[in-house]
Amino acid sequence: MLETRSISRRFGRTLALDRVDFQARPGEIHALIGENGAGKSTLVSIIAGRLAADSGQVLLDGAALRAGVSAAALRRARIAAVYQSPMLFERMTWEENLALGGFGAGASPRELDAVAARARQIAAASGFDLPPPRALVADCSVAERVRLEIVRALSFEPRVLILDEPTSLLAPAELKIFLDALGRLRAAGRIVVLVTHKLAEALAVADRITVMRRGRVVATMPAADTGEAELARLMIGALPGAPARPPRDPDPAAAPALALAGVTLVREGRRVLDEISLTVRPGEIVGLAGVDGNGQAELVEAIAGAVKLDSGGIAPAPGGASVAVIPQHRDRDGLVLEMTLWENLLLAAPLRARLAPRGFIASRAARRFCAGLLDRFAIRAAAGSACAAGALSGGNRQRLGVARALAGAPRVIVAHDICRGLDLGAAAQVRRGLAEFAAAGGAVLLISTDLDELLECCGRLLVIVRGRVREAPAADRDPERLGLLMAGAAA
Amino acid sequence: MLEAFAASTIAMATPLLLAALGELIVERAGVINIGIEGAMLAGAFAGVAVAHATGATLAGVAAAIGGGVAINAIFAFVAVNLAVNQVVAGTAIDLLAAGVTGMLYQRIYGATGRAFTVAPMRPIALGPLARLPLIGRALFDQSALVYLAFALVPAIAWTIGRSRFGLSLRAAGERPEAADALGLGVYRLRWIALLASGALSGLGGAYLTLAYADTFVEGISAGRGYVALAVVIVGRWNAWGVAAASLMFGAAIALQFVLQAAATAIPYQLFLALPYLLTVAVLALMGGQADAPSALGEPYIRA
C-alpha cells in the first residue's frame, strides 16, 4: 500500500499542499483529479522523491521513504513516474534515453540494440509503436515522447507507477490500448496512480478516485459510486459553464483572413507539408484534426514564419501582427520561464507596441494590464504579475499564452493543442475565449488531437495525414468516421 | 626542417590536448571551467617543485596531478555545491592559482626567481618506428606524457560516447533536472568530471615544466588553458575533434617558431600572436554553439 500522511509543501507564499492524506492499494488504478494548481503534480512529485515535503511522510507498505531518494533507493522502492512535461534528453537517441532508465545500460551499439529489443517487448505488451532505430528525441513527436517516457517508466518494473497527465496527446486508438495496458499492470498487483483532468477517463479506468482542490484532498471514493457531475462539482465547487457554441456560419463571400496556397515543406527528403491549401474566413473556427506528428507542428512553424517554405504562399505574409500563434510546446516556444509574467506579455509584438511605445517600457501600465489579464483568465499566480513564468503550473502557463494571444487583438489565431493538460473549467474558459473572438469577427485555426474538442468548437473540420490536408465532409462529423480519416482512409 | 616542425607540433599540442580533454569531460557534464588555466599552472608548479626537491620526476608528475585535482576541488565545491556562476568562479580560480604559485615560487626560489632546472623527462623511442622518416621522431620518440595524452583520446571518446558512465555524464550536461529525476546524481557526476579534469590539467602543466621547459617561470601556462577552452569548441565537444583541434593549434604555435627562425622582416611579435589570432579567427568562422551541451554553464540546484 502506498500512503502519504499529512504532507504539506509551500512554494513561496503559496501553500501547494495542506496536510494531504492519500492512499492507493496494490492492484488498483487510482485516479487523482483536480483543477490546475490543485496540487496534484506537487503531490506525485513528492511521492516519486523528486521534491521534498515540508512536513509529513510517504510510506510504501508501512515503511517510510526518505525524501530526495537516491537511484538505488528509487529502484529498491520501485516507484516510477511519468511527468507532465516529458523528462527526456532531446539530443540523445531514444535508445540512449531508455538506457538511462531501468535498463541501466551503456551506450555501445550492442547495448543499445539490447535496450531497443527489450523496449520493443515492453512497448508491444502495451500496444505502442516506438520511433525508428537511433532517432533523436528532438526529432520525435510529442506523442512519441509520451510513449517513450511510459516505456522508460515501465523499464524500472515499478511497483508504483505514477502517470501525470499522460494521455492528453495520445490518439484515440492509442488511448484505448494504453488504458488496456494499465489494466494489465493492475492485474499484476501494481499500484497505478493516474493524474488526469479527463473525468470520463478517470471514471472508465480507475477503481477509486481522489479529488483535490486548492491543496487539499476533498474526497476519495470508488469510481463506481460517482459520476461526472459529482466529480466536477467536487473539483471546482460548481458545475462548469455551458460549453462554447460553434459560431454562426461566416459570410461565404468574405475575403479569407488566412489563406494558404500550395504550401510545401521538404525536410530530409520527406514532404512534411504537401501542397497544403486552406482558408479561414473572419468569424469562423476551423478545426484541423490529425494524429500528432503528421505535419501539424511544421504547419504552425510555417504560418509563424519560423521556416522557409519550399513552395507555396501564405497570406497575410508570416511574421505580421495580424496573426497570433499559440504553439504546442508552450515552455520551449511560447514563454521565457525566467522572465516575469508581464515581461512575457511584452514579447508579443502587438502588446509591445501598446505597452512599450517608442522603445520605453511603461512598466506600471504593463503590470496593471497583466494583472487584468490574470484576473480575466483566472490565471493563478502567487506573486501576481511579478511572478516568474516558470513558477506557474502547466495549465496556468497555457492560459497565459492564450491570454497573450487574445490580448494582442489579432485578426487570426492559430492555436495548436491549446487545451492540453487543462482541466474542465480552464478548458471551457479557453474555448469560450476563442468562441468570443470568432463571434467578434476573428478567424481561428484550431489544431488538436482531441476530436471532442474540435467537434464542440469548430464549424468546418479539416484532417491532416502525412502532411496532406483535406476537408472532412459535414456528413463525417462523427468520431469513428473521423478517426478513420485521421488514420489515412480514403474520404 | 619539416621533421623539426612535426616534432614541435606534437610537443605544443600535448599540453593543450591534456587540458582540453579534461575540459571536454566537464563541459559534457554541463560545467564550463575557465579555471582550467589555474589548474594547469598549479600542476606545473607543484610538479616542478616536487621534482626539484625529491629529484624524482615521477613524484613530480604525481604532485602535478595532485595540484590540479586540489584546485578543481575548490572550484567544484564553489560551482557545483554552492551553485556560484561558473565563469566568475573559474576566473577567481585562475587569479588564485597565479597568485599562489607566484608567491610560493618567490618564497622558495628567491624574489628574483633563482634560475633552476630539473632533470627533464626523457623521450622514449619506440624502436624502429622512431626511425621512420619525417614523422618518426615526432610521433614515436617523445616523453611518456605525449603517448599518454594521445592514448587518452580513444579512451575518453569511448567513455563519453559508449559507456554507462559517459551516458549519465551527458545526461547531466543536457538536462540535469531530468537526470536527477532518474536518480543519476548530478552533483556526484559533476564532481567526478571536475576531479578527472583537474588531474588532466595538472598533467598538462607537468608537461610544460617537466618535459618541455625543465624549469618554472611565473605564468608559464601563458593562456594555454584559455586556448584549451577554444580547442573544445573547435573540436565540437568530441574527443576526436578535440585531438584534431589540438594538433591544429599545436601546428600554429610550431609554425611561429619556424617563422621566427626564418628571420624575415616581419616583426616576430606578430608570429607570437599567431596561435591567439587563429583562436579568434576559427571561433568567428565556426560560429554558433549548436553542439554545446544544452545545460552548459548553468548551475544546478536540487529542488
PDB file of N, CA and C in Angstrom, chain A residues 340-383:
ATOM      1  N   THR A 340       9.371  37.546 -15.867  1.00  0.00           N
ATOM      2  CA  THR A 340       8.111  37.681 -15.144  1.00  0.00           C
ATOM      3  C   THR A 340       6.950  37.590 -16.121  1.00  0.00           C
ATOM      4  N   LEU A 341       5.742  37.500 -15.574  1.00  0.00           N
ATOM      5  CA  LEU A 341       4.562  37.368 -16.418  1.00  0.00           C
ATOM      6  C   LEU A 341       4.385  38.595 -17.300  1.00  0.00           C
ATOM      7  N   TRP A 342       4.556  39.786 -16.710  1.00  0.00           N
ATOM      8  CA  TRP A 342       4.296  40.970 -17.535  1.00  0.00           C
ATOM      9  C   TRP A 342       5.380  41.141 -18.591  1.00  0.00           C
ATOM     10  N   GLU A 343       6.590  40.703 -18.295  1.00  0.00           N
ATOM     11  CA  GLU A 343       7.637  40.768 -19.326  1.00  0.00           C
ATOM     12  C   GLU A 343       7.330  39.811 -20.466  1.00  0.00           C
ATOM     13  N   ASN A 344       6.771  38.646 -20.111  1.00  0.00           N
ATOM     14  CA  ASN A 344       6.387  37.694 -21.150  1.00  0.00           C
ATOM     15  C   ASN A 344       5.309  38.269 -22.065  1.00  0.00           C
ATOM     16  N   LEU A 345       4.422  39.063 -21.494  1.00  0.00           N
ATOM     17  CA  LEU A 345       3.392  39.690 -22.333  1.00  0.00           C
ATOM     18  C   LEU A 345       4.050  40.580 -23.374  1.00  0.00           C
ATOM     19  N   LEU A 346       5.126  41.285 -22.955  1.00  0.00           N
ATOM     20  CA  LEU A 346       5.776  42.234 -23.857  1.00  0.00           C
ATOM     21  C   LEU A 346       6.505  41.545 -25.005  1.00  0.00           C
ATOM     22  N   LEU A 347       6.657  40.213 -24.915  1.00  0.00           N
ATOM     23  CA  LEU A 347       7.322  39.508 -26.010  1.00  0.00           C
ATOM     24  C   LEU A 347       6.441  39.474 -27.254  1.00  0.00           C
ATOM     25  N   ALA A 348       5.156  39.673 -27.099  1.00  0.00           N
ATOM     26  CA  ALA A 348       4.266  39.679 -28.255  1.00  0.00           C
ATOM     27  C   ALA A 348       4.275  41.078 -28.882  1.00  0.00           C
ATOM     28  N   ALA A 349       4.579  41.117 -30.176  1.00  0.00           N
ATOM     29  CA  ALA A 349       4.779  42.408 -30.840  1.00  0.00           C
ATOM     30  C   ALA A 349       3.614  43.395 -30.667  1.00  0.00           C
ATOM     31  N   PRO A 350       2.358  42.947 -30.825  1.00  0.00           N
ATOM     32  CA  PRO A 350       1.272  43.934 -30.716  1.00  0.00           C
ATOM     33  C   PRO A 350       1.187  44.540 -29.313  1.00  0.00           C
ATOM     34  N   LEU A 351       1.480  43.721 -28.283  1.00  0.00           N
ATOM     35  CA  LEU A 351       1.422  44.248 -26.923  1.00  0.00           C
ATOM     36  C   LEU A 351       2.599  45.169 -26.660  1.00  0.00           C
ATOM     37  N   ARG A 352       3.724  44.851 -27.311  1.00  0.00           N
ATOM     38  CA  ARG A 352       4.901  45.696 -27.156  1.00  0.00           C
ATOM     39  C   ARG A 352       4.600  47.078 -27.720  1.00  0.00           C
ATOM     40  N   ALA A 353       3.901  47.092 -28.853  1.00  0.00           N
ATOM     41  CA  ALA A 353       3.587  48.378 -29.468  1.00  0.00           C
ATOM     42  C   ALA A 353       2.727  49.214 -28.524  1.00  0.00           C
ATOM     43  N   ARG A 354       1.855  48.520 -27.775  1.00  0.00           N
ATOM     44  CA  ARG A 354       0.949  49.259 -26.912  1.00  0.00           C
ATOM     45  C   ARG A 354       1.617  49.652 -25.589  1.00  0.00           C
ATOM     46  N   LEU A 355       2.396  48.701 -25.003  1.00  0.00           N
ATOM     47  CA  LEU A 355       2.911  48.914 -23.652  1.00  0.00           C
ATOM     48  C   LEU A 355       4.352  49.423 -23.614  1.00  0.00           C
ATOM     49  N   ALA A 356       4.991  49.431 -24.766  1.00  0.00           N
ATOM     50  CA  ALA A 356       6.348  49.971 -24.817  1.00  0.00           C
ATOM     51  C   ALA A 356       6.476  50.908 -26.010  1.00  0.00           C
ATOM     52  N   PRO A 357       5.705  51.988 -26.003  1.00  0.00           N
ATOM     53  CA  PRO A 357       5.753  52.892 -27.146  1.00  0.00           C
ATOM     54  C   PRO A 357       7.129  53.556 -27.237  1.00  0.00           C
ATOM     55  N   ARG A 358       7.609  53.768 -28.426  1.00  0.00           N
ATOM     56  CA  ARG A 358       8.892  54.409 -28.678  1.00  0.00           C
ATOM     57  C   ARG A 358      10.047  53.753 -27.932  1.00  0.00           C
ATOM     58  N   GLY A 359       9.928  52.435 -27.649  1.00  0.00           N
ATOM     59  CA  GLY A 359      11.074  51.725 -27.081  1.00  0.00           C
ATOM     60  C   GLY A 359      11.194  51.816 -25.577  1.00  0.00           C
ATOM     61  N   PHE A 360      10.374  52.638 -24.933  1.00  0.00           N
ATOM     62  CA  PHE A 360      10.437  52.694 -23.475  1.00  0.00           C
ATOM     63  C   PHE A 360       9.289  51.880 -22.890  1.00  0.00           C
ATOM     64  N   ILE A 361       9.612  51.000 -21.934  1.00  0.00           N
ATOM     65  CA  ILE A 361       8.574  50.147 -21.362  1.00  0.00           C
ATOM     66  C   ILE A 361       7.794  50.929 -20.311  1.00  0.00           C
ATOM     67  N   ALA A 362       6.494  50.989 -20.514  1.00  0.00           N
ATOM     68  CA  ALA A 362       5.636  51.606 -19.488  1.00  0.00           C
ATOM     69  C   ALA A 362       5.348  50.521 -18.460  1.00  0.00           C
ATOM     70  N   SER A 363       6.273  50.314 -17.514  1.00  0.00           N
ATOM     71  CA  SER A 363       6.212  49.103 -16.719  1.00  0.00           C
ATOM     72  C   SER A 363       4.998  49.094 -15.788  1.00  0.00           C
ATOM     73  N   ARG A 364       4.598  50.261 -15.293  1.00  0.00           N
ATOM     74  CA  ARG A 364       3.431  50.250 -14.415  1.00  0.00           C
ATOM     75  C   ARG A 364       2.181  49.883 -15.183  1.00  0.00           C
ATOM     76  N   ALA A 365       2.051  50.456 -16.375  1.00  0.00           N
ATOM     77  CA  ALA A 365       0.902  50.138 -17.220  1.00  0.00           C
ATOM     78  C   ALA A 365       0.934  48.657 -17.599  1.00  0.00           C
ATOM     79  N   ALA A 366       2.133  48.149 -17.900  1.00  0.00           N
ATOM     80  CA  ALA A 366       2.261  46.751 -18.307  1.00  0.00           C
ATOM     81  C   ALA A 366       1.852  45.844 -17.162  1.00  0.00           C
ATOM     82  N   ARG A 367       2.264  46.194 -15.936  1.00  0.00           N
ATOM     83  CA  ARG A 367       1.910  45.369 -14.780  1.00  0.00           C
ATOM     84  C   ARG A 367       0.409  45.386 -14.533  1.00  0.00           C
ATOM     85  N   ARG A 368      -0.176  46.586 -14.685  1.00  0.00           N
ATOM     86  CA  ARG A 368      -1.611  46.704 -14.466  1.00  0.00           C
ATOM     87  C   ARG A 368      -2.361  45.886 -15.508  1.00  0.00           C
ATOM     88  N   PHE A 369      -1.906  46.022 -16.756  1.00  0.00           N
ATOM     89  CA  PHE A 369      -2.517  45.290 -17.861  1.00  0.00           C
ATOM     90  C   PHE A 369      -2.428  43.782 -17.603  1.00  0.00           C
ATOM     91  N   CYS A 370      -1.267  43.355 -17.153  1.00  0.00           N
ATOM     92  CA  CYS A 370      -1.029  41.938 -16.876  1.00  0.00           C
ATOM     93  C   CYS A 370      -1.956  41.453 -15.762  1.00  0.00           C
ATOM     94  N   ALA A 371      -2.053  42.254 -14.700  1.00  0.00           N
ATOM     95  CA  ALA A 371      -2.912  41.860 -13.585  1.00  0.00           C
ATOM     96  C   ALA A 371      -4.351  41.699 -14.061  1.00  0.00           C
ATOM     97  N   GLY A 372      -4.788  42.585 -14.967  1.00  0.00           N
ATOM     98  CA  GLY A 372      -6.134  42.489 -15.518  1.00  0.00           C
ATOM     99  C   GLY A 372      -6.341  41.182 -16.264  1.00  0.00           C
ATOM    100  N   LEU A 373      -5.321  40.795 -17.061  1.00  0.00           N
ATOM    101  CA  LEU A 373      -5.431  39.543 -17.817  1.00  0.00           C
ATOM    102  C   LEU A 373      -5.477  38.344 -16.872  1.00  0.00           C
ATOM    103  N   LEU A 374      -4.629  38.378 -15.827  1.00  0.00           N
ATOM    104  CA  LEU A 374      -4.604  37.264 -14.865  1.00  0.00           C
ATOM    105  C   LEU A 374      -5.988  37.067 -14.281  1.00  0.00           C
ATOM    106  N   ASP A 375      -6.622  38.187 -13.998  1.00  0.00           N
ATOM    107  CA  ASP A 375      -7.951  38.165 -13.432  1.00  0.00           C
ATOM    108  C   ASP A 375      -8.950  37.581 -14.412  1.00  0.00           C
ATOM    109  N   ARG A 376      -8.900  38.133 -15.644  1.00  0.00           N
ATOM    110  CA  ARG A 376      -9.899  37.772 -16.642  1.00  0.00           C
ATOM    111  C   ARG A 376      -9.804  36.295 -17.009  1.00  0.00           C
ATOM    112  N   PHE A 377      -8.589  35.763 -17.062  1.00  0.00           N
ATOM    113  CA  PHE A 377      -8.430  34.371 -17.492  1.00  0.00           C
ATOM    114  C   PHE A 377      -8.220  33.436 -16.310  1.00  0.00           C
ATOM    115  N   ALA A 378      -8.445  33.952 -15.089  1.00  0.00           N
ATOM    116  CA  ALA A 378      -8.343  33.129 -13.879  1.00  0.00           C
ATOM    117  C   ALA A 378      -7.005  32.399 -13.814  1.00  0.00           C
ATOM    118  N   ILE A 379      -5.930  33.150 -14.094  1.00  0.00           N
ATOM    119  CA  ILE A 379      -4.589  32.556 -14.012  1.00  0.00           C
ATOM    120  C   ILE A 379      -4.112  32.711 -12.575  1.00  0.00           C
ATOM    121  N   ARG A 380      -3.770  31.585 -11.948  1.00  0.00           N
ATOM    122  CA  ARG A 380      -3.407  31.631 -10.537  1.00  0.00           C
ATOM    123  C   ARG A 380      -1.900  31.799 -10.398  1.00  0.00           C
ATOM    124  N   ALA A 381      -1.465  32.972  -9.972  1.00  0.00           N
ATOM    125  CA  ALA A 381      -0.032  33.254  -9.811  1.00  0.00           C
ATOM    126  C   ALA A 381       0.175  33.813  -8.413  1.00  0.00           C
ATOM    127  N   ALA A 382       1.104  33.179  -7.664  1.00  0.00           N
ATOM    128  CA  ALA A 382       1.275  33.536  -6.254  1.00  0.00           C
ATOM    129  C   ALA A 382       1.639  35.008  -6.090  1.00  0.00           C
ATOM    130  N   ALA A 383       2.566  35.499  -6.929  1.00  0.00           N
ATOM    131  CA  ALA A 383       3.050  36.862  -6.740  1.00  0.00           C
ATOM    132  C   ALA A 383       2.488  37.809  -7.799  1.00  0.00           C
TER     133      ALA A 383
END
